Coordinates of C-alpha atoms in Angstrom, one line a residue:
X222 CA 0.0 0.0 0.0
X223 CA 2.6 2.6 0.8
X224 CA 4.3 2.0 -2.8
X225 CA 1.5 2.3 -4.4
X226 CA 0.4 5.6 -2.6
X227 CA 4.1 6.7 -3.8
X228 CA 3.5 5.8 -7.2
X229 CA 0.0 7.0 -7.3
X230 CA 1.5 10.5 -6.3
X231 CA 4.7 10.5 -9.0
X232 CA 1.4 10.0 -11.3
X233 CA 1.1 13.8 -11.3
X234 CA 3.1 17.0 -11.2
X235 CA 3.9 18.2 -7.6
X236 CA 2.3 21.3 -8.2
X237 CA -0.7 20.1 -9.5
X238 CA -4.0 19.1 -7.4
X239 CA -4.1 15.7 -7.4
X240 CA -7.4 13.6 -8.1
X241 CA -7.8 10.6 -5.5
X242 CA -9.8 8.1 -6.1
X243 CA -10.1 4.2 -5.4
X244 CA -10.2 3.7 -8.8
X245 CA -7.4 5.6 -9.4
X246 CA -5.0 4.1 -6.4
X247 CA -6.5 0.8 -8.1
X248 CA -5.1 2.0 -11.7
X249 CA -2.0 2.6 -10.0
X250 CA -1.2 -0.3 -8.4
X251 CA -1.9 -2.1 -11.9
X252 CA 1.0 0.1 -13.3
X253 CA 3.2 -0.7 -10.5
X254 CA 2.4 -4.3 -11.2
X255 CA 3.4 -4.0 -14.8
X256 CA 6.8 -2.6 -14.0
X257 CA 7.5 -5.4 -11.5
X258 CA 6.1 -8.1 -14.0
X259 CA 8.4 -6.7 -16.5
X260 CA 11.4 -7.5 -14.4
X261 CA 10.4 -10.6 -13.0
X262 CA 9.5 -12.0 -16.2
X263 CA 13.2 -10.3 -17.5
X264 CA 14.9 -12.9 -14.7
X265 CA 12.6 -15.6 -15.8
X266 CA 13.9 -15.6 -19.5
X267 CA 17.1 -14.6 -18.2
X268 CA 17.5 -18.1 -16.4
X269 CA 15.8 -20.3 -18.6
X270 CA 18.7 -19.6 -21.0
X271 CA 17.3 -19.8 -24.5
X272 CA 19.2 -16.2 -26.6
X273 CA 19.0 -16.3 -30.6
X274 CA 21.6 -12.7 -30.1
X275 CA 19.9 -11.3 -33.3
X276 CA 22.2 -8.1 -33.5
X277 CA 19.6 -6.3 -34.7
X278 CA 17.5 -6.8 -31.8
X279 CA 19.9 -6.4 -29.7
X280 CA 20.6 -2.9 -31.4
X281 CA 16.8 -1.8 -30.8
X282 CA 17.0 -2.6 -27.5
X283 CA 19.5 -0.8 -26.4
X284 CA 18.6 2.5 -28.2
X285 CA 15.4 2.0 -25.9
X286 CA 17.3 2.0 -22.9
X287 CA 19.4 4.8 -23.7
X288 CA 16.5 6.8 -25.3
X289 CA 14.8 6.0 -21.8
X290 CA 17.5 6.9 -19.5
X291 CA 18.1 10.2 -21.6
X292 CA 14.1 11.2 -21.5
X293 CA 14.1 10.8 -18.2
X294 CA 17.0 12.6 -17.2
X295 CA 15.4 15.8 -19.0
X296 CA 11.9 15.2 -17.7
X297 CA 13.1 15.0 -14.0
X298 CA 15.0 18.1 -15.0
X299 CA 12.2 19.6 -16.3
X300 CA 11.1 20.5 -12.9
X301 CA 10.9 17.1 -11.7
X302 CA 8.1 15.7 -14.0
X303 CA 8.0 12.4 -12.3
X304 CA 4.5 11.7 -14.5
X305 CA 6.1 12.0 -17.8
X306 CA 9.5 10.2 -16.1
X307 CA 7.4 6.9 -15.4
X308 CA 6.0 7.4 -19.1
X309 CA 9.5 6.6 -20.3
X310 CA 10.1 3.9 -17.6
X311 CA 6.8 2.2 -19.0
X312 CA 8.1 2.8 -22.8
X313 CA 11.1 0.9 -21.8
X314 CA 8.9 -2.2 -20.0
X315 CA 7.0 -2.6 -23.4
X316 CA 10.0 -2.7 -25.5
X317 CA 11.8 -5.1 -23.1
X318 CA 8.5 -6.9 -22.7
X319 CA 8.4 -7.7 -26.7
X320 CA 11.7 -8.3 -26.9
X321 CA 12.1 -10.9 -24.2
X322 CA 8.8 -12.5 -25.7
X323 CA 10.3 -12.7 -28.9
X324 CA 13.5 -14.5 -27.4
X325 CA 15.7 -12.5 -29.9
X326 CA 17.9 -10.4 -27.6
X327 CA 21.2 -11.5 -25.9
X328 CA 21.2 -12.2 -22.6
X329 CA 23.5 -9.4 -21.7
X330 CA 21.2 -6.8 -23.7
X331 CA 18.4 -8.2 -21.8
X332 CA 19.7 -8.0 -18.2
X333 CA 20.8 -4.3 -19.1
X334 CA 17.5 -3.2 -19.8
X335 CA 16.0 -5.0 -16.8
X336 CA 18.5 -3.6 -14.8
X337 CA 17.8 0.2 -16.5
X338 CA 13.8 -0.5 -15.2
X339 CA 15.2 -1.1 -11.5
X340 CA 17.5 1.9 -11.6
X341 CA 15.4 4.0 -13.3
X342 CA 12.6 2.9 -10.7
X343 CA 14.6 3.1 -7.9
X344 CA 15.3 6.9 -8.4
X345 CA 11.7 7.7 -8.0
X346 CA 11.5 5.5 -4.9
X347 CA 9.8 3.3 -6.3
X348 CA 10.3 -0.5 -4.5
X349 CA 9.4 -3.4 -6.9
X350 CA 7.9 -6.2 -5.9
X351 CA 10.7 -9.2 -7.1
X352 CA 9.6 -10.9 -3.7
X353 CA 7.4 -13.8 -6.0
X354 CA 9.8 -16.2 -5.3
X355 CA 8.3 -20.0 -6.8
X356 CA 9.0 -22.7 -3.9
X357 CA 11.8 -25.3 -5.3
X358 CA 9.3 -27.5 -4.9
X359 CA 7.0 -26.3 -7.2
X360 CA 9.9 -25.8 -10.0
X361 CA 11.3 -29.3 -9.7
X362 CA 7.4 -30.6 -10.1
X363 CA 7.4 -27.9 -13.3
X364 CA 10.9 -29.5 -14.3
X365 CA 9.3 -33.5 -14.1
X366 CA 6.1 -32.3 -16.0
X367 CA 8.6 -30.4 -18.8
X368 CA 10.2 -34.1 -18.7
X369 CA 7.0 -36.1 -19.2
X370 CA 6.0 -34.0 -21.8
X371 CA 9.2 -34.3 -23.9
X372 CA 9.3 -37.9 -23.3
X373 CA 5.2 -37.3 -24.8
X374 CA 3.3 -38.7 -21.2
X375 CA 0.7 -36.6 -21.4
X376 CA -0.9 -38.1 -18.9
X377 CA 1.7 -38.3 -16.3
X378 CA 2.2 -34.6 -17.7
X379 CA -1.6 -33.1 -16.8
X380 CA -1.3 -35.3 -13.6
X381 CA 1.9 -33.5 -12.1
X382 CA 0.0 -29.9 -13.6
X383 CA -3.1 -30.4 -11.7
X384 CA -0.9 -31.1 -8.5
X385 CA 1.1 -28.1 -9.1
X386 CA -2.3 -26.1 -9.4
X387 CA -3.7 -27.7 -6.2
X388 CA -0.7 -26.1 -4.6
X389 CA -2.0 -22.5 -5.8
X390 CA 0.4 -22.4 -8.9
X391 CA 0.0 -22.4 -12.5
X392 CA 2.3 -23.5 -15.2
X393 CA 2.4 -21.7 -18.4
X394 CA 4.4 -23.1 -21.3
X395 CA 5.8 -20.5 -23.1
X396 CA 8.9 -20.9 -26.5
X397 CA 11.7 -22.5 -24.9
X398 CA 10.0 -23.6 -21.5
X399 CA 7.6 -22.9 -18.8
X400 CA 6.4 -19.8 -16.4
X401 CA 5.1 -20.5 -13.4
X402 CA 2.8 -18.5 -12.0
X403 CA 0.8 -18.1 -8.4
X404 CA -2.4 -18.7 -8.8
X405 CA -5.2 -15.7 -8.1

């Protein structure tokens, strides 16, 4: 709750009024979920391993971080716009987003733009929530069911998933693996 209050108030200008709302505290912790999603889903791909290091990819990404990193240097300049700062924190999160889902990017390019949302986060105050940590339990049952499957038990394969989701987690399969997920 307190992150999100602090987010909700970078939303708008310090010198403006600011309009608050349930709805809007609720819109704002959405956003702050996206960033943290973002990076958690950045350290997922990061240790499943799977890198095609298309150069050209690798090139885009990196003129979003620096184009990000350099907006938002002049917006907090630009007496402190923190509102239009998180705009180019979020432009970042959807480019890393489509890159890490297209599995194009190297590994190194990758953990420089995760690392880019955390610092550029961080000098806002804003704390991300990285604290989803999946029980090693749960990823050695996600681990057997990614071996059943490539060995083509599908039965043994739905069996282990429906006892991973009676533990209140939810296996995604995604190119070049699995996500797990908490269940909501």
């Amino acid at each position: 709750p307190y992150n999100v209050v602090r987010f909700f108030i970078l939303l708008g200008h310090y010198r403006s009024p600011i309009n608050f709302s349930d709805e809007l505290l609720a819109a704002a912790q959405t956003s702050l979920g996206r960033i943290s999603n973002c990076v958690r889903n950045c350290d997922f791909v990061l240790s499943s391993g799977s890198f095609k290091n298309d150069a050209e990819a690798d090139k885009a990404l990196e003129e979003a971080i620096k184009a990000a990193g350099d907006s938002f240097v002049a917006h907090m300049d630009d007496d402190l716009n923190s509102a239009d700062a998180i705009t180019d924190i979020f432009n970042l999160v959807r480019q890393t987003n489509t890159s890490a889902q297209e599995g194009k990017v190297s590994a190194d390019m990758l953990k420089q733009a995760r690392d880019k949302i955390v610092e550029l986060a961080g000098v806002l105050g804003i704390l991300l929530d990285l604290e989803d940590a999946i029980p090693e339990e749960i990823t050695e049952l996600a681990n057997k069911r990614a071996e059943a499957k490539k060995a083509k038990d599908y039965a043994l394969a739905d069996q282990i998933r429906n006892e991973i989701q009676a533990k209140g987690y939810v296996v995604k399969d995604v190119p070049g693996g699995f996500k797990i997920e908490k269940a909501n």
